[in-house]
XYZ file of C-alpha atoms in Angstrom:
496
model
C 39.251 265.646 9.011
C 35.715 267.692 8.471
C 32.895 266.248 7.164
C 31.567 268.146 4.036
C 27.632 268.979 4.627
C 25.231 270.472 2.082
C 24.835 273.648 4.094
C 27.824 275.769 3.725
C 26.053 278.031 6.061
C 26.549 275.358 9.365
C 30.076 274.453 8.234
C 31.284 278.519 8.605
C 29.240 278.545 12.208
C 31.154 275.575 12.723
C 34.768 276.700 11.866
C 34.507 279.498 13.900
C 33.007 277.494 16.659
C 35.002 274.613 17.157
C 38.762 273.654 16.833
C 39.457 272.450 13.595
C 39.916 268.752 14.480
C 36.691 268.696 16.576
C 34.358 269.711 13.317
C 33.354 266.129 12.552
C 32.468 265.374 16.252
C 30.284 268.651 16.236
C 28.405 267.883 12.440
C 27.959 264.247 14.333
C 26.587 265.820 17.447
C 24.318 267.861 15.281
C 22.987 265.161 13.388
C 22.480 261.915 15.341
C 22.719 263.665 18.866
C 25.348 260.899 19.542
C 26.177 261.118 23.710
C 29.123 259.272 25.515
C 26.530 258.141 28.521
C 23.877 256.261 25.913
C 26.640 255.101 22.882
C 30.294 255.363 24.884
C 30.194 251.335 25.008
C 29.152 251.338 20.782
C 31.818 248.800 19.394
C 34.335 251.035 17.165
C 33.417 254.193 15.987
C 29.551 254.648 14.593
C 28.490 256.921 12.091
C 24.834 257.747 10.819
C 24.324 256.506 7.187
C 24.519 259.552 5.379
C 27.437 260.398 7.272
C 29.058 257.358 6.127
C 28.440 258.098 2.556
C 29.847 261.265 2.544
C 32.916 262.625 0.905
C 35.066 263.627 3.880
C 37.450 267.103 3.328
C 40.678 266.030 4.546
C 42.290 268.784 6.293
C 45.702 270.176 5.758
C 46.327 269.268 2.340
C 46.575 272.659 0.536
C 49.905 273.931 -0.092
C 48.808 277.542 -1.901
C 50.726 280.183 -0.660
C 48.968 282.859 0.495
C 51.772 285.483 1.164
C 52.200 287.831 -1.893
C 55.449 288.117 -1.345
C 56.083 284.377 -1.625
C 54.276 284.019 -4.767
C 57.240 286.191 -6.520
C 59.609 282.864 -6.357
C 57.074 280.959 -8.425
C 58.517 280.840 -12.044
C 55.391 279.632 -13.487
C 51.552 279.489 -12.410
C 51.177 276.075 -10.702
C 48.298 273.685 -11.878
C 45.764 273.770 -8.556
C 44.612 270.382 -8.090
C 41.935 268.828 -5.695
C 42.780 265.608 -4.238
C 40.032 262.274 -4.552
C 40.696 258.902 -2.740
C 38.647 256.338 -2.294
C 38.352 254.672 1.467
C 37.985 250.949 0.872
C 39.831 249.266 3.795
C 41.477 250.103 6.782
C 41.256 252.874 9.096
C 40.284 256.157 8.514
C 43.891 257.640 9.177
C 45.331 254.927 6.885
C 42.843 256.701 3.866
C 44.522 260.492 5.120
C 47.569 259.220 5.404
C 47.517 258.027 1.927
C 46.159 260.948 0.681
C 48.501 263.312 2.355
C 51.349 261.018 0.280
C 49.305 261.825 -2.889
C 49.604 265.582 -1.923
C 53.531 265.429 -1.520
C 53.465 263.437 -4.597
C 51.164 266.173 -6.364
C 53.553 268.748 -4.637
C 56.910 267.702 -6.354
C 55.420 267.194 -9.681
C 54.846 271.150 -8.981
C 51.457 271.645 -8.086
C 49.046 273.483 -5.609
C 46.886 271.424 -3.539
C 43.626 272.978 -2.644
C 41.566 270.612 -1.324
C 41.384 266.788 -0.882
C 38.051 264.631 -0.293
C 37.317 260.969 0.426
C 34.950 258.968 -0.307
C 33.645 256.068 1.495
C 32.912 253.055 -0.517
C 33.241 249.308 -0.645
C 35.250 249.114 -3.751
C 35.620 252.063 -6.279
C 32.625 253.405 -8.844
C 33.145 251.267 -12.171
C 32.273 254.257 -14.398
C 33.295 257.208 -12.105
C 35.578 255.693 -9.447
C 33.112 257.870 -6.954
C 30.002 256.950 -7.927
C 27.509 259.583 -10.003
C 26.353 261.527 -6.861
C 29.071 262.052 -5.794
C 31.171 263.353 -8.817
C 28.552 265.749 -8.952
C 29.259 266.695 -5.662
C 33.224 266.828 -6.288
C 32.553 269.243 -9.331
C 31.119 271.930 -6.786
C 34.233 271.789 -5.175
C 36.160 272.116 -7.936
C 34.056 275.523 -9.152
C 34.158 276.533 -5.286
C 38.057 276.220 -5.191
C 38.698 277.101 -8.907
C 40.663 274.333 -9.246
C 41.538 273.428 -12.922
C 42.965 269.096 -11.979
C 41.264 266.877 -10.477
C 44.032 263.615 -9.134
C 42.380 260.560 -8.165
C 44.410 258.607 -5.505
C 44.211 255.418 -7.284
C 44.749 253.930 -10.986
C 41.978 255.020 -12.954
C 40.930 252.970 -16.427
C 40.078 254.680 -19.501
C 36.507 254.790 -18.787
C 36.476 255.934 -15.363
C 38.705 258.831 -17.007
C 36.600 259.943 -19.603
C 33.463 259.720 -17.704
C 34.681 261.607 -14.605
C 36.506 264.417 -17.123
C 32.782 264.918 -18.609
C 31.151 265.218 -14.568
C 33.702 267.974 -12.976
C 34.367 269.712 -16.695
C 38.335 269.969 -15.628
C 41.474 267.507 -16.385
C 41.220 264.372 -14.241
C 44.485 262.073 -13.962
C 44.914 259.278 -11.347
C 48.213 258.061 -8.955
C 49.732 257.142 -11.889
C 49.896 259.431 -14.228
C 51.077 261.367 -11.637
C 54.035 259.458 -10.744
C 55.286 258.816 -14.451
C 55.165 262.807 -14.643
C 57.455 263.302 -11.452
C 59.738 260.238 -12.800
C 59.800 262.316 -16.177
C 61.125 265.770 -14.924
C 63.594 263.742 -12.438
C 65.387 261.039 -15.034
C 68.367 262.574 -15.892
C 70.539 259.693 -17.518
C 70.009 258.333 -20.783
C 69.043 255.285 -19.649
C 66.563 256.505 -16.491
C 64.920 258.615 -19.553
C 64.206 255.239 -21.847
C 62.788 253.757 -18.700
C 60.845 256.425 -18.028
C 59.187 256.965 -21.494
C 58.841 253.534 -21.914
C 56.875 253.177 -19.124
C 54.849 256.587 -20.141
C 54.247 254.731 -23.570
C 52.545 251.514 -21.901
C 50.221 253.989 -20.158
C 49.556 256.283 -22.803
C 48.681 253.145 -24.925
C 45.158 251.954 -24.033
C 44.059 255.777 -22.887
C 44.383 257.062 -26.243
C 41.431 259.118 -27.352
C 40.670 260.731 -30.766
C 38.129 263.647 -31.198
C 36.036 264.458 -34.501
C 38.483 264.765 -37.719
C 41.137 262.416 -35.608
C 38.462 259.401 -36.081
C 38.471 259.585 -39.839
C 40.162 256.860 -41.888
C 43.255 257.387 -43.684
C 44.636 255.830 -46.782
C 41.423 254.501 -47.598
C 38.775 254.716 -50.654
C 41.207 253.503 -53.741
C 41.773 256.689 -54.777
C 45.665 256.772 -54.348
C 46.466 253.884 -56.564
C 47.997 250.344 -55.320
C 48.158 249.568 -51.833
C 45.393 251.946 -50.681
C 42.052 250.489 -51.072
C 39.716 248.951 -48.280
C 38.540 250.948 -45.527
C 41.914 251.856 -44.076
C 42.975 252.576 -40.404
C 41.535 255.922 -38.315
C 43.973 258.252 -36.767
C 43.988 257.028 -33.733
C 44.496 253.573 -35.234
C 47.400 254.976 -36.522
C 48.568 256.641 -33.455
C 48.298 253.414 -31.518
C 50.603 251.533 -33.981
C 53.606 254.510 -33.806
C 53.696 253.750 -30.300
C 54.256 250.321 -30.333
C 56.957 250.805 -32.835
C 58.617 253.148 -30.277
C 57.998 251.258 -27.309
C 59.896 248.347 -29.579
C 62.571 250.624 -30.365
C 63.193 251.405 -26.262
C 63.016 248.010 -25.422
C 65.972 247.244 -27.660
C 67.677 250.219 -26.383
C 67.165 249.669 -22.973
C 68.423 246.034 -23.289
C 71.575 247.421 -25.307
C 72.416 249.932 -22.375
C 71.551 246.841 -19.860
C 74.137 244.752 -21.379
C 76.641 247.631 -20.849
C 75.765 247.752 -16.561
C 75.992 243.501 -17.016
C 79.767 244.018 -17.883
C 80.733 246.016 -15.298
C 78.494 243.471 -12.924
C 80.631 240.862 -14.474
C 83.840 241.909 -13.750
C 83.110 243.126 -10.022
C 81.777 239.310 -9.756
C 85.536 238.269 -11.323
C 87.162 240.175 -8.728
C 84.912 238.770 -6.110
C 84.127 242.402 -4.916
C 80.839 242.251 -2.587
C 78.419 244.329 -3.670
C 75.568 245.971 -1.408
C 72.016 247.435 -2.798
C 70.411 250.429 -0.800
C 66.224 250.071 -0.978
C 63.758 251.805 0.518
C 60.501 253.964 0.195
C 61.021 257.419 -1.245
C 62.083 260.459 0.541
C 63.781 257.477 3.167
C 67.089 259.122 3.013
C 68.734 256.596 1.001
C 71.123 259.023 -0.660
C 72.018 260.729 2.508
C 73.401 257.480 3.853
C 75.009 256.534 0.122
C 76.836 259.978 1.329
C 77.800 259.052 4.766
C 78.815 255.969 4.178
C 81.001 256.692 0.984
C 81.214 260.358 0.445
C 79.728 260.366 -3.258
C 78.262 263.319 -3.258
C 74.835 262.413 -4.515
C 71.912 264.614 -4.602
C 69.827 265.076 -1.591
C 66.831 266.902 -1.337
C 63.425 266.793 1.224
C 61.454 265.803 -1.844
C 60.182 262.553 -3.507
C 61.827 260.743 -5.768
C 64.320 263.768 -6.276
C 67.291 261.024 -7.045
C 66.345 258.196 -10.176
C 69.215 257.350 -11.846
C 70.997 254.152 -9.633
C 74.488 255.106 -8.595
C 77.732 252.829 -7.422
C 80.134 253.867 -5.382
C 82.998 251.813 -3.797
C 83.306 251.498 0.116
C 85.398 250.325 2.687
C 84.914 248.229 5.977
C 86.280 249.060 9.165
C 88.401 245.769 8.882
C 89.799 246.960 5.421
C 87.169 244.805 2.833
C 86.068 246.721 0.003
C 82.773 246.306 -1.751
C 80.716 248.373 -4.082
C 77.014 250.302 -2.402
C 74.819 250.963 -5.157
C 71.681 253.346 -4.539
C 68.626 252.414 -6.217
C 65.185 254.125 -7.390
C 62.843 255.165 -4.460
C 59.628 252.773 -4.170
C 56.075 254.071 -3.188
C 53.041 252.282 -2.462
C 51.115 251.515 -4.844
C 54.014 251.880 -7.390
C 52.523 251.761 -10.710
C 53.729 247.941 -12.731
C 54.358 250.096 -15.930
C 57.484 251.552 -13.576
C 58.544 248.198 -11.899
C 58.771 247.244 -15.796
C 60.748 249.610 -17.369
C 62.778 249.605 -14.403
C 63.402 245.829 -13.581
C 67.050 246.467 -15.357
C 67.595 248.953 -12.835
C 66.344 247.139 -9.770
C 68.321 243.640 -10.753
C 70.828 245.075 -8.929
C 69.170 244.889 -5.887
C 68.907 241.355 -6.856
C 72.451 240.801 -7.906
C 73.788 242.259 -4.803
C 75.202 239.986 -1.640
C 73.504 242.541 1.019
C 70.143 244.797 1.273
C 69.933 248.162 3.309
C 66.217 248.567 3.547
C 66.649 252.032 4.432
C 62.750 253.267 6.512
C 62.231 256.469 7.634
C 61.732 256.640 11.102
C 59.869 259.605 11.803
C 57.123 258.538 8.973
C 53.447 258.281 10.789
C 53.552 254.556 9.728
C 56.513 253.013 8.867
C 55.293 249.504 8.935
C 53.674 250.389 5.559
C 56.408 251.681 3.966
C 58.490 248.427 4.630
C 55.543 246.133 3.435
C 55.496 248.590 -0.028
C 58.989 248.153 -0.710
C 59.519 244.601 0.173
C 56.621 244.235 -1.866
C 58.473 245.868 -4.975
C 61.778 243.000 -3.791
C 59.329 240.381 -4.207
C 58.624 241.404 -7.887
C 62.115 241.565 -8.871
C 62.961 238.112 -7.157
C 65.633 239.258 -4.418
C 63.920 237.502 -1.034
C 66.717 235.316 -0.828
C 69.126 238.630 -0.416
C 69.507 239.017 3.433
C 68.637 242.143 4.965
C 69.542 244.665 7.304
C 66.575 247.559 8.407
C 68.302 250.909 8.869
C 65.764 252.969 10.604
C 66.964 256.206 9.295
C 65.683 259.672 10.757
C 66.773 258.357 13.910
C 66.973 262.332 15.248
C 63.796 263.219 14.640
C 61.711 260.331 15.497
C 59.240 259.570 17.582
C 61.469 257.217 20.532
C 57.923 255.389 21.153
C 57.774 254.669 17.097
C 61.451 253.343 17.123
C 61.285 251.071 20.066
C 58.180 249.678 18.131
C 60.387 249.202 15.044
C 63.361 247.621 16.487
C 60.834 245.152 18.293
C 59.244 244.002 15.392
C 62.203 243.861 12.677
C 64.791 242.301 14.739
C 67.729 242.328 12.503
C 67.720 246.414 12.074
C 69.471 249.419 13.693
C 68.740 253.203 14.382
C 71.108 255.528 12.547
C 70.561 259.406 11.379
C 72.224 260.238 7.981
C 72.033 263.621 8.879
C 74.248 263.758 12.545
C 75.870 260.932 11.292
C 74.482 259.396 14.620
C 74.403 254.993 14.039
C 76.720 255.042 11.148
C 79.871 253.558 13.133
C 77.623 250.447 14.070
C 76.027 249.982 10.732
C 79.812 249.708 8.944
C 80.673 247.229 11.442
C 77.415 245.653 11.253
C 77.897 245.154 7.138
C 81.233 244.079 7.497
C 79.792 241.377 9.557
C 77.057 240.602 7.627
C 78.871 240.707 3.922
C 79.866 237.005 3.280
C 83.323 235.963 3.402
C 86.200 234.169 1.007
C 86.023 230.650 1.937
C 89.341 229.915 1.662
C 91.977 230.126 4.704
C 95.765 230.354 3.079
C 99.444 231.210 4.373
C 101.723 231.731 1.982
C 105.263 233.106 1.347
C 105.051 235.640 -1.708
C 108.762 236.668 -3.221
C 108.308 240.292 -3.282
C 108.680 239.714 -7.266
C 104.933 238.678 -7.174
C 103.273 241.832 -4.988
C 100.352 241.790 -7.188
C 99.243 238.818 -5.385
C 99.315 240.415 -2.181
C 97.446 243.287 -3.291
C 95.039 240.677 -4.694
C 94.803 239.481 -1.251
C 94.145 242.912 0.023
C 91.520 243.675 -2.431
C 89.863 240.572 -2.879
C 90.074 238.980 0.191
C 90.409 239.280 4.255
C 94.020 239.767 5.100
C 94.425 238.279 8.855
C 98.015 238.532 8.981
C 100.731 240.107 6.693
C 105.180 239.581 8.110
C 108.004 241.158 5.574
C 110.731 238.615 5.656
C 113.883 238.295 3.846
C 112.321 235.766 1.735
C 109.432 237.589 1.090
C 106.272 238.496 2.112
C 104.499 235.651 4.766
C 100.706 236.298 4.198
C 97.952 234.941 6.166
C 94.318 235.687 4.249
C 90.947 234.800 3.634
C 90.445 233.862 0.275
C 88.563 233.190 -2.816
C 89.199 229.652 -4.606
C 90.744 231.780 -7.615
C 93.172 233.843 -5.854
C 94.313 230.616 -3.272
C 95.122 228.900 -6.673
C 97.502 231.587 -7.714
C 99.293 231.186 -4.177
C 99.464 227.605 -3.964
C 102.658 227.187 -5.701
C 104.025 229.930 -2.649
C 102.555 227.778 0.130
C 105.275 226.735 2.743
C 105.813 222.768 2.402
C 104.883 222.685 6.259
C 101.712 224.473 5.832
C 100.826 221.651 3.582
């Protein structure tokens, strides 16, 4: 991280002077003469006062290309964006690490970082989430870079849009806009879609804006006969009330196609199948281990939220149990409530199911916050009372320091790699140990008229023993009270 300074004149001596993560320490060296003999024993890092107000560059964000040759595999021009957060807690790598996210974010939804500043402040700007000074200072780097977006790493209200937009003279959108764009281009089913501009619709809704002929009334004046007199509603007024009606309309369709996924629930719950819900941040791997654990065949890409639409797939244990894995959406920090909304439908399955994989990506710089974002998102949806397993995924290419940490602190977890397929032995053996059981211990003889009951027992239940006799089939199983019903009438009279 470099500190931005109003000479541009000492930042090129410095560039070429120092390393590029010893610029700060230089500018701070220039300007307070700070010395490890007089200030080594200051408590915590000290900054001068103008240093501390200062938007900070954050280095390493910009993805532009710069070969020519690489710029030919670009179907379109990219939007160039300059990145904005707002440091109001925590550390300062905490405030770069979540603004490197917002770059990967900005990345997938297909554009080219240039730059990325933050600003130090104690909660953000009211009117221009920056403050005044500031902004002023953030539209020179937008003419320097030639940026034509502005993304602010936060949720931005109307006001603090419109005034910042009139400051840097370019687009301005915050976290969430952002989000509900990549969630747009990545929905593919009908219902992920609904979700999607449903959620859209709820933002869209109080940032509605209406310029010069758009504010003029409509209807109004008397002049068109009955039913048109009084002062009418403006465009916008208008606009407002089509998108409610809409937003009506996908609610009922949403709940119509919810209904449908509620069936199939249903029956799975008749047949007493256990069912398991994969969660986890995005970009986690949670469809590479839907993959290696089932074979599905699922999309997988090194990008975020590249998989939306929740998918079921049925799986085996190693002792011969089978229960359905369902992948769900991808959570972020920060996830915007319009999302956990629309998509509450989607995420009851994590609720509904009998087992979580909280899939975490090892090899993140802090993976502690990603499981705090998404258990977060499990609180919301009301599934604390699902036990949990942590699968530290990324095993491979993790820091060993970073997973020792992990496995210390979330006790019931285990390393695995999706990728080498290292970890995934355990973790089937670990869910068939952790998936809950039929209650129910029966023997029974079945007269080979009635096999459907012993591939009930296979199906639905735990089968401990099975002997082929003349008789019929002597079966020994673990079962629900539904299925030990249907074999009472075969129970041998000594068994009783």
């Amino acid at each position: 991280m470099t500190s931005s300074s109003s000479s541009s004149q000492a930042t090129k001596r410095l560039a070429h002077t120092y390393p590029e993560g010893l610029r700060a320490d230089a500018l701070m060296e220039e300007d307070v003469a700070w010395s490890h003999e007089i200030d080594g024993d200051r408590d915590g890092d000290q900054f001068d006062r103008s240093e501390r107000a200062a938007l900070r560059r954050v280095a390493g964000l910009s993805t532009e290309l710069e070969d020519v040759t690489e710029v030919e595999y670009r179907q379109l021009r990219l939007e160039r964006v300059v990145l904005v957060g707002v440091w109001t807690s925590g550390t300062v790598q905490d405030a770069e690490n979540s603004l490197a996210e917002l770059a990967a974010l900005a990345e997938t939804a297909g554009a080219v970082v240039l730059d990325g500043v933050i600003q130090r402040r104690d909660k953000p700007d009211a009117a221009t989430y920056i403050g005044s000074g500031k902004a002023d200072e953030l539209r020179d780097i937008v003419l320097e870079t030639g940026a034509d977006t502005v993304i602010c790493d936060g949720e931005l209200s109307p006001g603090q849009l419109i005034h910042l937009e009139d400051v840097v003279k370019v687009k301005v959108i915050d976290r969430t806009a952002l989000i509900l764009d990549i969630f747009a281009q990545h929905a593919k089913s009908r219902e992920g879609k609904a979700q999607v501009a449903l959620a859209q619709m709820q933002y869209m809704l109080p940032r509605l804006r209406g310029w010069g002929q758009s504010l003029s009334r409509q209807m109004g004046g008397g002049s068109g006969g009955l039913a048109t007199r009084g002062p009418g509603e403006t465009k916008i007024e208008t606009d407002r009330r089509r998108i409610r009606e809409k937003m009506a309309k996908m609610r009922r369709e949403i709940a119509d196609m919810k209904t449908g996924r509620e069936i199939k629930r249903q029956e799975r719950r008749r047949h007493k199948v256990p069912s398991v819900a994969i969660a986890g941040y995005t970009n986690a791997g949670k469809s590479s281990l839907l993959n290696r654990l089932t074979g599905a065949g699922v999309l997988v890409e090194n990008a975020l939220f590249a998989t939306l639409d929740p998918t079921v797939r049925r799986a085996e244990t190693p002792s011969g149990r089978l229960y359905t894995l369902a992948d769900t959406v991808g959570f972020v920090r920060h996830l915007p409530h319009h999302l956990v909304e629309a998509f509450r439908s989607t995420m009851e399955e994590v609720g509904d199911s009998d087992l979580i994989l909280h899939v975490v990506d090892g090899s993140h710089p802090n993976p502690e916050e990603q499981l705090a974002a998404v258990r977060e998102v499990i609180r919301d949806v009301g599934a604390t009372d699902v036990p949990e397993i942590v699968v530290i995924n990324k095993a491979d290419a993790a820091d060993p320091l970073v997973l020792q940490r992990l496995l210390r602190i979330e006790k019931h977890s285990i390393l695995v790699s999706a990728r080498t397929g290292r970890g995934i032995a355990e973790l089937r053996a670990l869910i068939d140990n952790e998936l809950p059981r039929p209650s129910v211990e029966i023997e029974a003889l079945v007269p080979y008229t009635h096999g459907k009951l012993v591939a009930r027992a296979h199906t639905e239940g735990e089968v401990i023993s099975e002997e082929h006799t003349a008789e019929g089939t002597l079966l020994k199983a673990r079962v629900h009270e539904e299925l030990a019903a249907d074999l009472a009438p075969y129970v041998p009279a000594a068994a009783l």
